[in-house]
Coordinates of C-alpha atoms in Angstrom, one line a residue:
M15 CA -18.8 -8.9 -38.7
R16 CA -21.2 -8.9 -35.7
Q17 CA -24.2 -6.7 -36.2
I18 CA -25.5 -4.0 -33.8
T19 CA -29.0 -4.7 -32.4
K20 CA -32.1 -4.3 -34.4
L21 CA -33.2 -1.5 -32.2
F22 CA -30.2 0.5 -33.0
L23 CA -30.5 -0.2 -36.7
A24 CA -34.1 1.1 -36.5
L25 CA -32.8 4.3 -34.8
A26 CA -30.1 4.6 -37.5
I27 CA -32.8 4.4 -40.3
V28 CA -35.0 7.0 -38.6
A29 CA -32.0 9.3 -38.3
S30 CA -31.1 8.7 -42.0
P31 CA -30.2 12.4 -42.6
L32 CA -27.2 11.8 -40.3
T33 CA -25.4 9.4 -42.6
F34 CA -22.3 7.5 -41.7
T35 CA -18.9 8.7 -42.9
S36 CA -17.5 7.0 -46.0
C37 CA -15.5 3.8 -46.0
D38 CA -12.5 5.9 -46.8
D39 CA -12.6 7.6 -43.4
D40 CA -10.4 5.3 -41.3
S41 CA -8.8 8.1 -39.3
L42 CA -9.9 6.6 -36.0
Y43 CA -8.4 3.2 -36.7
S44 CA -5.9 3.4 -39.5
G45 CA -5.6 0.3 -41.6
N46 CA -9.1 -1.0 -40.7
D47 CA -12.2 -1.0 -43.0
Y48 CA -14.7 1.2 -41.1
Y49 CA -17.6 -1.2 -41.8
D50 CA -15.6 -4.2 -40.6
D51 CA -14.5 -2.7 -37.3
L52 CA -17.0 -2.9 -34.5
V53 CA -15.1 -0.4 -32.3
A54 CA -14.8 2.2 -35.0
N55 CA -18.4 1.7 -35.9
A56 CA -19.4 2.2 -32.2
V57 CA -17.3 5.3 -31.9
Q58 CA -18.9 6.8 -34.9
N59 CA -22.4 6.0 -33.8
Y60 CA -21.7 7.2 -30.3
Y61 CA -20.8 10.7 -31.5
R62 CA -23.9 10.7 -33.6
V63 CA -26.0 10.3 -30.4
F64 CA -23.7 12.3 -28.1
P65 CA -21.9 14.9 -30.4
N66 CA -20.6 16.6 -27.3
G67 CA -19.7 13.5 -25.4
S68 CA -21.3 12.1 -22.3
S69 CA -20.5 10.9 -18.8
N70 CA -18.4 7.8 -18.4
T71 CA -21.4 5.8 -17.1
A72 CA -23.7 6.9 -20.0
A73 CA -21.1 5.9 -22.6
Y74 CA -20.6 2.5 -20.9
N75 CA -24.4 1.9 -20.7
W76 CA -24.9 3.0 -24.3
F77 CA -22.2 0.6 -25.6
I78 CA -23.5 -2.5 -23.8
T79 CA -27.1 -1.7 -24.9
Y80 CA -26.3 -1.5 -28.6
Y81 CA -23.3 -3.9 -28.7
P82 CA -24.3 -6.6 -26.2
D83 CA -22.1 -9.2 -27.9
A84 CA -18.9 -7.2 -27.9
Y85 CA -15.8 -8.6 -26.3
T86 CA -14.4 -6.9 -23.2
S87 CA -11.4 -5.9 -25.2
E88 CA -13.7 -4.1 -27.6
L89 CA -15.5 -2.3 -24.8
E90 CA -12.1 -1.1 -23.4
A91 CA -11.0 0.0 -26.9
F92 CA -14.2 1.9 -27.3
M93 CA -13.9 3.7 -24.0
N94 CA -10.3 4.6 -24.6
A95 CA -11.2 5.9 -28.1
I96 CA -13.8 8.4 -26.7
G97 CA -11.6 9.5 -23.8
G98 CA -13.5 7.4 -21.3
D99 CA -12.2 4.8 -18.9
I100 CA -13.5 1.7 -17.1
Y101 CA -12.1 3.2 -14.0
W102 CA -13.8 0.8 -11.6
D103 CA -11.3 -1.9 -12.7
D104 CA -8.2 0.1 -12.0
Y105 CA -7.9 -1.3 -8.4
N106 CA -9.4 -4.7 -9.2
N107 CA -6.2 -6.4 -10.4
G108 CA -5.0 -8.3 -7.3
R109 CA -2.5 -5.6 -6.1
Y110 CA -4.9 -4.1 -3.6
V111 CA -6.0 -7.0 -1.3
W112 CA -7.1 -6.9 2.2
N113 CA -4.2 -7.5 4.7
N114 CA -5.4 -9.9 7.3
N115 CA -2.6 -8.8 9.6
Y116 CA -4.8 -5.8 10.3
N117 CA -7.7 -7.9 11.6
Q118 CA -6.4 -7.4 15.1
R119 CA -4.6 -4.6 16.9
Q120 CA -1.7 -3.5 14.7
E121 CA 0.5 -0.9 16.3
S122 CA 3.0 1.4 14.6
Q123 CA 5.6 3.9 15.5
N124 CA 5.3 5.7 12.2
N125 CA 4.1 9.2 13.3
S126 CA 2.6 10.1 9.9
L127 CA 0.5 6.9 9.6
L128 CA -0.6 7.1 13.2
E129 CA -1.7 10.7 12.7
E130 CA -3.7 9.6 9.7
A131 CA -5.4 6.8 11.6
R132 CA -6.1 9.2 14.5
T133 CA -7.5 11.8 12.2
L134 CA -9.8 9.2 10.6
T135 CA -11.0 8.0 14.0
G136 CA -14.3 9.6 15.0
E137 CA -17.7 10.3 13.4
W138 CA -18.3 11.6 9.9
E139 CA -21.5 12.4 8.1
G140 CA -22.6 13.7 4.7
S141 CA -23.6 12.4 1.3
M142 CA -22.5 9.2 -0.5
V143 CA -23.0 7.9 -4.1
Y144 CA -22.7 4.2 -4.6
E145 CA -22.0 3.1 -8.2
Y146 CA -22.3 -0.6 -9.2
T147 CA -23.3 -2.9 -12.1
D148 CA -26.9 -4.0 -11.8
D149 CA -27.1 -7.8 -11.7
S150 CA -30.1 -8.0 -14.1
T151 CA -29.4 -5.3 -16.6
K152 CA -25.6 -5.3 -16.4
K153 CA -25.8 -1.5 -16.6
R154 CA -23.9 0.9 -14.3
V155 CA -26.3 2.6 -11.8
S156 CA -25.8 5.0 -9.0
D157 CA -27.5 5.3 -5.7
Q158 CA -27.3 8.4 -3.4
F159 CA -28.0 8.6 0.3
K160 CA -27.0 10.2 3.5
A161 CA -24.2 8.4 5.3
N162 CA -23.0 8.5 8.9
M163 CA -19.7 6.7 9.5
K164 CA -18.0 6.0 12.9
F165 CA -14.4 4.8 12.9
F166 CA -13.0 3.3 16.1
Q167 CA -9.4 2.3 16.7
Y168 CA -8.9 -1.3 18.0
N169 CA -8.8 -1.5 21.8
S170 CA -9.0 2.3 21.9
S171 CA -5.3 2.2 21.3
A172 CA -3.8 5.5 20.0
N173 CA -1.0 3.6 18.4
S174 CA -3.3 1.3 16.3
L175 CA -3.4 1.7 12.5
G176 CA -6.8 0.0 12.2
G177 CA -10.1 -0.7 13.8
N178 CA -13.7 -1.3 13.2
G179 CA -16.7 0.9 12.6
V180 CA -20.4 1.2 11.8
E181 CA -22.1 3.0 8.9
V182 CA -25.8 4.0 8.8
D183 CA -27.2 4.9 5.4
T184 CA -30.5 6.8 5.1
N185 CA -32.5 7.4 1.9
A186 CA -35.0 10.2 1.2
K187 CA -37.9 8.1 2.5
G188 CA -36.2 7.6 5.8
D189 CA -35.3 3.9 5.1
Q190 CA -32.1 2.9 6.7
Q191 CA -29.5 0.1 6.6
T192 CA -26.7 -0.4 9.1
L193 CA -23.4 -1.8 8.0
A194 CA -20.4 -3.0 10.1
F195 CA -16.9 -2.7 8.8
S196 CA -13.3 -3.0 9.5
W197 CA -10.6 -0.5 8.4
Y198 CA -6.9 0.2 8.5
V199 CA -4.3 2.7 7.2
N200 CA -1.7 0.8 5.0
T201 CA 2.0 1.6 5.0
D202 CA 1.6 3.6 1.8
G203 CA -1.1 5.8 3.4
N204 CA -3.9 4.1 1.5
I205 CA -7.1 3.5 3.6
Y206 CA -8.8 0.1 3.3
I207 CA -12.4 -0.6 4.4
K208 CA -14.0 -4.1 4.5
Y209 CA -17.7 -4.4 5.0
T210 CA -18.5 -7.3 7.3
K211 CA -21.7 -8.8 5.8
S212 CA -20.8 -8.6 2.1
G213 CA -17.0 -9.0 2.3
N214 CA -16.6 -6.1 -0.1
V215 CA -13.2 -4.4 0.2
F216 CA -12.6 -0.8 -0.8
V217 CA -9.3 1.1 -1.1
L218 CA -8.9 4.8 -0.9
D219 CA -5.8 5.9 -2.9
S220 CA -3.6 8.4 -1.0
K221 CA -1.5 9.3 -4.0
S222 CA -4.2 10.0 -6.6
D223 CA -5.2 13.6 -7.0
K224 CA -8.1 12.6 -9.4
N225 CA -9.6 9.5 -7.8
G226 CA -8.1 9.7 -4.4
F227 CA -9.3 11.3 -1.1
H228 CA -8.9 14.2 1.2
L229 CA -8.9 13.7 5.0
G230 CA -8.5 16.4 7.6
Y231 CA -8.6 20.1 7.9
E232 CA -10.1 22.1 5.0
K233 CA -9.0 25.7 5.2
E234 CA -11.9 27.1 3.1
K235 CA -14.5 25.6 5.5
G236 CA -12.5 25.8 8.8
Y237 CA -13.1 22.2 9.9
D238 CA -12.2 18.6 9.1
T239 CA -13.7 17.1 5.9
F240 CA -13.4 13.6 4.3
F241 CA -14.2 13.4 0.6
G242 CA -13.1 11.4 -2.4
T243 CA -13.4 8.0 -4.0
A244 CA -13.2 4.4 -2.8
F245 CA -12.8 1.6 -5.3
S246 CA -13.7 -2.0 -4.5
T247 CA -10.9 -4.4 -4.9
N248 CA -13.0 -7.6 -5.3
T249 CA -16.1 -6.2 -7.1
T250 CA -16.8 -3.4 -9.6
D251 CA -18.4 -1.2 -7.0
V252 CA -17.3 2.5 -6.5
L253 CA -18.1 4.7 -3.5
R254 CA -17.9 8.5 -3.7
F255 CA -18.4 10.4 -0.5
D256 CA -18.5 14.0 0.8
L257 CA -18.4 13.9 4.7
A258 CA -17.7 16.3 7.5
R259 CA -16.5 15.5 11.0
Q260 CA -19.3 15.6 13.6
Q261 CA -19.1 17.4 17.0
P262 CA -19.0 14.8 19.8
A263 CA -21.9 14.8 22.3
S264 CA -19.5 15.3 25.2
A265 CA -17.4 18.5 25.4
K266 CA -14.7 16.4 27.1
A267 CA -14.4 13.9 24.2
T268 CA -11.0 13.6 22.6
N269 CA -12.5 14.1 19.1
S270 CA -13.4 17.7 18.2
L271 CA -14.8 19.2 15.0
T272 CA -11.2 19.9 14.1
R273 CA -9.3 17.0 15.7
A274 CA -5.8 17.6 14.5
A275 CA -4.2 20.4 16.5
N276 CA -1.7 21.0 13.6
Q277 CA -4.6 21.0 11.1
A278 CA -3.1 18.0 9.3
T279 CA -4.4 16.7 6.0
F280 CA -3.9 13.4 4.2
G281 CA -4.5 12.2 0.7
A282 CA -3.7 13.9 -2.6
A283 CA -7.2 15.1 -3.7
K284 CA -7.4 18.8 -3.9
K285 CA -10.9 19.3 -5.4
N286 CA -14.1 18.0 -4.2
D287 CA -16.1 17.0 -7.3
F288 CA -18.7 14.9 -5.6
A289 CA -21.6 17.0 -7.1
K290 CA -20.6 15.8 -10.6
Y291 CA -21.3 12.2 -9.7
S292 CA -24.5 12.9 -7.8
T293 CA -26.3 14.4 -10.7
D294 CA -27.6 11.1 -12.2
A295 CA -27.8 9.2 -8.9
V296 CA -31.1 7.8 -7.6
N297 CA -32.0 8.3 -3.9
R298 CA -32.2 4.7 -2.8
L299 CA -30.3 2.0 -0.8
H300 CA -28.6 -1.1 -2.2
V301 CA -27.7 -3.9 0.1
R302 CA -23.9 -4.4 0.4

């Protein structure tokens, strides 16, 4: 049996009044001896530290701190046992790859897809949380900053499903980074974004009500909003964003605060839970 770290053993000794359950308690993993099962051991110890549970990121970081030699399969089993999820891997399985056909003008006659691309086109601004695995500590960390994103259709074509854009991120100190990207609306309504410098590709799931996105008119606010989650398909990075359409400088511009005349919306997300993920985020910028 692999042992937990000396640090955690010390913590366990200090907290000796909170004794482990007996070897007869194998309800979590029937048929396994509790003391011979790393996952069951981790679950029990986790609830000793977090009796009411914790955030997904906190659980992940706790596990890799005290069980650094665990296999990936054991990490996954632990997260499943506590009702968590390694959600950043859901779209990292080879089924969500960047389609190079959209690297140039790609026109379509699909009215719904075209309307989605036209609605996305324009300027958006608000808050963003960038979650990633730190290279040195291997822990999940989150950065929060103000983001301004401008989406342009290729060749200014109203029939194009893709284009390019620029994102300007600003932290609390006023530091900025400018990122160029390409984007397109896929045939299933998913939105893909590829950052030019890093090559990181993100997908926004149009069908997921939990981890998808909302794009377009928001009745409660009376204007267009763009919020949701973007999962990297070639890294473990996750972007969560809460943006609103910006009024163009020119009154004659084709983009207005509410661009879609029919107040169209796209994506399956119904609830904006951005605030939940910004709680533990640090206001800083991370190069990507």
